[in-house]
CSV table of N, CA and C in Angstrom, one decimal:
chain,number,residue,atom,x,y,z
P,71,MET,N,-47.4,-6.1,36.2
P,71,MET,CA,-46.2,-5.3,35.7
P,71,MET,C,-46.6,-4.4,34.5
P,72,MET,N,-46.2,-3.2,34.6
P,72,MET,CA,-46.6,-2.2,33.5
P,72,MET,C,-45.8,-2.4,32.2
P,73,ASN,N,-44.5,-2.7,32.3
P,73,ASN,CA,-43.7,-2.8,31.1
P,73,ASN,C,-43.6,-1.5,30.3
P,74,ASN,N,-43.9,-0.4,31.0
P,74,ASN,CA,-43.8,0.9,30.4
P,74,ASN,C,-42.7,1.7,31.1
P,75,ASN,N,-42.0,2.4,30.3
P,75,ASN,CA,-40.9,3.2,30.8
P,75,ASN,C,-41.1,4.7,30.5
P,76,ILE,N,-40.5,5.5,31.3
P,76,ILE,CA,-40.5,7.0,31.1
P,76,ILE,C,-39.1,7.4,30.8
P,77,LEU,N,-38.9,8.1,29.7
P,77,LEU,CA,-37.6,8.7,29.4
P,77,LEU,C,-37.7,10.2,29.9
P,78,ALA,N,-36.7,10.5,30.7
P,78,ALA,CA,-36.6,11.9,31.2
P,78,ALA,C,-35.3,12.5,30.7
P,79,ILE,N,-35.4,13.6,30.0
P,79,ILE,CA,-34.2,14.3,29.5
P,79,ILE,C,-34.1,15.6,30.3
P,80,PHE,N,-33.1,15.8,31.0
P,80,PHE,CA,-33.0,17.1,31.8
P,80,PHE,C,-31.7,17.8,31.5
P,81,THR,N,-31.8,19.1,31.6
P,81,THR,CA,-30.7,20.0,31.3
P,81,THR,C,-30.6,20.9,32.5
P,82,ILE,N,-29.3,21.1,33.0
P,82,ILE,CA,-29.1,22.0,34.2
P,82,ILE,C,-28.5,23.3,33.7
P,83,ALA,N,-28.8,24.3,34.4
P,83,ALA,CA,-28.3,25.7,34.1
P,83,ALA,C,-26.9,25.7,34.7
P,84,THR,N,-25.9,25.8,33.9
P,84,THR,CA,-24.5,25.7,34.4
P,84,THR,C,-23.8,27.0,34.6
P,85,ASP,N,-24.6,28.1,34.4
P,85,ASP,CA,-24.0,29.4,34.5
P,85,ASP,C,-23.8,30.0,35.9
P,86,ASN,N,-24.5,29.4,36.9
P,86,ASN,CA,-24.4,29.9,38.3
P,86,ASN,C,-24.4,28.8,39.3
P,87,LEU,N,-23.4,27.9,39.2
P,87,LEU,CA,-23.4,26.8,40.1
P,87,LEU,C,-22.7,27.1,41.4
P,88,PRO,N,-23.1,26.6,42.5
P,88,PRO,CA,-22.5,26.9,43.8
P,88,PRO,C,-21.1,26.3,44.0
P,89,ASP,N,-20.4,26.8,44.9
P,89,ASP,CA,-19.1,26.3,45.2
P,89,ASP,C,-19.1,24.8,45.6
P,90,ASN,N,-20.1,24.3,46.2
P,90,ASN,CA,-20.2,22.9,46.7
P,90,ASN,C,-20.8,22.0,45.6
P,91,PHE,N,-20.7,22.4,44.4
P,91,PHE,CA,-21.3,21.6,43.3
P,91,PHE,C,-20.9,20.2,43.3
P,92,GLN,N,-19.6,20.0,43.5
P,92,GLN,CA,-19.0,18.6,43.5
P,92,GLN,C,-19.7,17.7,44.6
P,93,GLU,N,-20.0,18.3,45.7
P,93,GLU,CA,-20.7,17.6,46.8
P,93,GLU,C,-22.1,17.2,46.4
P,94,ILE,N,-22.7,18.2,45.7
P,94,ILE,CA,-24.1,17.9,45.2
P,94,ILE,C,-24.1,16.8,44.2
P,95,ILE,N,-23.1,16.8,43.3
P,95,ILE,CA,-22.9,15.7,42.3
P,95,ILE,C,-22.7,14.4,43.0
P,96,LYS,N,-21.9,14.3,44.0
P,96,LYS,CA,-21.7,13.1,44.8
P,96,LYS,C,-23.0,12.6,45.4
P,97,HIS,N,-23.8,13.5,46.0
P,97,HIS,CA,-25.1,13.1,46.6
P,97,HIS,C,-26.0,12.6,45.5
P,98,GLU,N,-26.0,13.3,44.3
P,98,GLU,CA,-26.8,12.9,43.2
P,98,GLU,C,-26.5,11.5,42.7
P,99,GLN,N,-25.2,11.1,42.7
P,99,GLN,CA,-24.8,9.8,42.3
P,99,GLN,C,-25.2,8.7,43.3
P,100,GLU,N,-25.2,9.1,44.6
P,100,GLU,CA,-25.7,8.2,45.6
P,100,GLU,C,-27.2,7.9,45.4
P,101,VAL,N,-28.0,8.9,45.1
P,101,VAL,CA,-29.4,8.8,44.9
P,101,VAL,C,-29.7,7.9,43.7
P,102,ILE,N,-29.0,8.2,42.6
P,102,ILE,CA,-29.2,7.4,41.4
P,102,ILE,C,-28.8,6.0,41.6
P,103,SER,N,-27.7,5.7,42.3
P,103,SER,CA,-27.3,4.3,42.6
P,103,SER,C,-28.3,3.6,43.4
P,104,ALA,N,-29.0,4.3,44.4
P,104,ALA,CA,-30.0,3.7,45.2
P,104,ALA,C,-31.2,3.4,44.3
P,105,TRP,N,-31.6,4.3,43.4
P,105,TRP,CA,-32.7,4.0,42.4
P,105,TRP,C,-32.4,2.8,41.6
P,106,LYS,N,-31.1,2.7,41.1
P,106,LYS,CA,-30.7,1.5,40.3
P,106,LYS,C,-30.9,0.3,41.1
P,107,ALA,N,-30.4,0.3,42.3
P,107,ALA,CA,-30.5,-0.9,43.2
P,107,ALA,C,-32.0,-1.3,43.5
P,108,ASP,N,-32.9,-0.3,43.5
P,108,ASP,CA,-34.3,-0.5,43.7
P,108,ASP,C,-35.1,-0.9,42.5
P,109,GLY,N,-34.4,-0.9,41.3
P,109,GLY,CA,-35.0,-1.2,40.0
P,109,GLY,C,-35.8,-0.1,39.4
P,110,LEU,N,-35.6,1.1,39.8
P,110,LEU,CA,-36.4,2.2,39.3
P,110,LEU,C,-35.9,2.8,38.0
P,111,ILE,N,-34.6,2.5,37.7
P,111,ILE,CA,-33.9,3.0,36.5
P,111,ILE,C,-33.4,1.9,35.7
P,112,GLU,N,-33.7,2.0,34.4
P,112,GLU,CA,-33.2,1.0,33.5
P,112,GLU,C,-31.9,1.5,32.9
P,113,HIS,N,-31.8,2.8,32.6
P,113,HIS,CA,-30.6,3.4,32.0
P,113,HIS,C,-30.4,4.8,32.5
P,114,LEU,N,-29.1,5.2,32.5
P,114,LEU,CA,-28.7,6.6,32.8
P,114,LEU,C,-27.6,6.9,31.8
P,115,PHE,N,-27.9,8.0,31.0
P,115,PHE,CA,-26.9,8.4,30.1
P,115,PHE,C,-26.5,9.9,30.4
P,116,LEU,N,-25.2,10.2,30.6
P,116,LEU,CA,-24.8,11.5,30.8
P,116,LEU,C,-24.7,12.2,29.4
P,117,ARG,N,-25.0,13.5,29.4
P,117,ARG,CA,-24.9,14.2,28.1
P,117,ARG,C,-23.4,14.6,27.9
P,118,PRO,N,-22.9,14.5,26.7
P,118,PRO,CA,-21.5,14.8,26.4
P,118,PRO,C,-21.2,16.3,26.7
P,119,THR,N,-22.2,17.1,26.7
P,119,THR,CA,-22.0,18.6,27.0
P,119,THR,C,-21.9,18.8,28.5
P,120,ARG,N,-22.1,17.8,29.3
P,120,ARG,CA,-21.9,17.8,30.7
P,120,ARG,C,-22.9,18.8,31.4
P,121,ASN,N,-24.1,19.0,30.7
P,121,ASN,CA,-25.1,19.9,31.3
P,121,ASN,C,-26.4,19.2,31.5
P,122,GLY,N,-26.3,17.9,31.7
P,122,GLY,CA,-27.6,17.2,31.9
P,122,GLY,C,-27.4,15.7,31.7
P,123,ALA,N,-28.6,15.0,31.7
P,123,ALA,CA,-28.6,13.6,31.5
P,123,ALA,C,-29.9,13.1,31.0
P,124,VAL,N,-29.9,11.8,30.6
P,124,VAL,CA,-31.1,11.2,30.2
P,124,VAL,C,-31.3,9.9,31.1
P,125,ILE,N,-32.5,9.8,31.7
P,125,ILE,CA,-32.8,8.7,32.5
P,125,ILE,C,-33.9,7.9,32.0
P,126,VAL,N,-33.8,6.6,31.9
P,126,VAL,CA,-34.9,5.8,31.5
P,126,VAL,C,-35.4,5.1,32.8
P,127,PHE,N,-36.6,5.6,33.3
P,127,PHE,CA,-37.2,5.0,34.4
P,127,PHE,C,-37.9,3.7,34.0
P,128,LYS,N,-37.9,2.7,34.9
P,128,LYS,CA,-38.5,1.4,34.6
P,128,LYS,C,-39.7,1.1,35.4
P,129,ASP,N,-40.8,0.8,34.7
P,129,ASP,CA,-42.1,0.5,35.3
P,129,ASP,C,-42.6,1.5,36.3
P,130,VAL,N,-42.4,2.8,35.9
P,130,VAL,CA,-43.1,3.9,36.7
P,130,VAL,C,-43.9,4.7,35.7
P,131,ASP,N,-44.9,5.3,36.2
P,131,ASP,CA,-45.7,6.2,35.4
P,131,ASP,C,-45.1,7.6,35.4
P,132,GLU,N,-45.6,8.5,34.6
P,132,GLU,CA,-45.0,9.8,34.4
P,132,GLU,C,-45.1,10.6,35.7
P,133,ALA,N,-46.2,10.5,36.4
P,133,ALA,CA,-46.3,11.2,37.7
P,133,ALA,C,-45.2,10.8,38.7
P,134,ARG,N,-44.9,9.5,38.8
P,134,ARG,CA,-43.9,9.0,39.7
P,134,ARG,C,-42.5,9.4,39.2
P,135,ALA,N,-42.3,9.4,37.9
P,135,ALA,CA,-41.0,9.9,37.3
P,135,ALA,C,-40.8,11.3,37.7
P,136,LYS,N,-41.8,12.2,37.6
P,136,LYS,CA,-41.7,13.6,37.9
P,136,LYS,C,-41.4,13.8,39.4
P,137,GLU,N,-42.0,13.0,40.2
P,137,GLU,CA,-41.8,13.0,41.7
P,137,GLU,C,-40.4,12.6,42.0
P,138,LEU,N,-39.9,11.6,41.4
P,138,LEU,CA,-38.5,11.2,41.6
P,138,LEU,C,-37.5,12.3,41.1
P,139,MET,N,-37.7,12.8,39.9
P,139,MET,CA,-36.8,13.8,39.4
P,139,MET,C,-36.8,15.0,40.3
P,140,GLU,N,-37.9,15.4,40.9
P,140,GLU,CA,-38.0,16.6,41.7
P,140,GLU,C,-37.3,16.4,43.1
P,141,SER,N,-37.0,15.1,43.4
P,141,SER,CA,-36.3,14.8,44.6
P,141,SER,C,-34.8,14.7,44.5
P,142,LEU,N,-34.3,14.9,43.2
P,142,LEU,CA,-32.9,14.8,43.0
P,142,LEU,C,-32.2,16.0,43.6
P,143,PRO,N,-31.0,15.8,44.1
P,143,PRO,CA,-30.2,16.9,44.6
P,143,PRO,C,-29.9,18.0,43.6
P,144,LEU,N,-29.8,17.7,42.3
P,144,LEU,CA,-29.5,18.6,41.3
P,144,LEU,C,-30.7,19.4,40.8
P,145,TYR,N,-31.9,18.9,41.3
P,145,TYR,CA,-33.1,19.5,40.6
P,145,TYR,C,-33.3,21.0,40.7
P,146,GLU,N,-32.7,21.6,41.8
P,146,GLU,CA,-32.8,23.0,41.9
P,146,GLU,C,-32.1,23.8,40.8
P,147,PHE,N,-31.2,23.1,40.1
P,147,PHE,CA,-30.4,23.7,39.0
P,147,PHE,C,-31.0,23.3,37.7
P,148,VAL,N,-32.1,22.6,37.6
P,148,VAL,CA,-32.6,22.1,36.4
P,148,VAL,C,-33.2,23.3,35.6
P,149,GLN,N,-32.8,23.4,34.4
P,149,GLN,CA,-33.3,24.4,33.5
P,149,GLN,C,-34.6,23.9,32.8
P,150,SER,N,-34.5,22.6,32.4
P,150,SER,CA,-35.7,22.0,31.7
P,150,SER,C,-35.7,20.5,31.9
P,151,VAL,N,-36.9,19.9,31.9
P,151,VAL,CA,-37.0,18.5,31.9
P,151,VAL,C,-38.1,18.1,30.9
P,152,GLU,N,-37.9,17.1,30.1
P,152,GLU,CA,-38.9,16.6,29.2
P,152,GLU,C,-39.1,15.2,29.5
P,153,TYR,N,-40.4,14.8,29.5
P,153,TYR,CA,-40.8,13.4,29.8
P,153,TYR,C,-41.4,12.8,28.6
P,154,PHE,N,-41.0,11.6,28.2
P,154,PHE,CA,-41.6,10.8,27.1
P,154,PHE,C,-41.9,9.4,27.5
P,155,PRO,N,-43.2,9.1,27.5
P,155,PRO,CA,-43.6,7.7,27.8
P,155,PRO,C,-43.1,6.7,26.7
P,156,LEU,N,-42.6,5.6,27.1
P,156,LEU,CA,-42.1,4.6,26.2
P,156,LEU,C,-42.8,3.3,26.5
P,157,MET,N,-43.0,2.5,25.4
P,157,MET,CA,-43.5,1.1,25.6
P,157,MET,C,-42.5,0.2,25.0
P,158,LYS,N,-42.2,-0.9,25.7
P,158,LYS,CA,-41.3,-1.9,25.2
P,158,LYS,C,-42.0,-2.7,24.1
P,159,GLN,N,-41.3,-3.0,23.0
P,159,GLN,CA,-41.8,-3.8,22.0
P,159,GLN,C,-41.2,-5.2,22.2
P,160,PHE,N,-42.0,-6.2,22.3
P,160,PHE,CA,-41.5,-7.6,22.6
P,160,PHE,C,-41.5,-8.4,21.3
């Protein structure tokens, strides 16, 4: 077990969202729920500005975190993503 986490902070471009944005959000929530059930996510925080989120991936490396992020329904609207490796202190 790696005991390493990846923090992903993403921002979406909110200036040109499609009419079906609420459907996309619903699909996004389903994907995130499945990841939580699979143990891939330790935490998810929505940003108060409602233009992004912070995800703490659990026991995945940065390459896998990027792969997961790129599979998100909202990814096509992502303006920026930053990844930060974290190590748990015991």
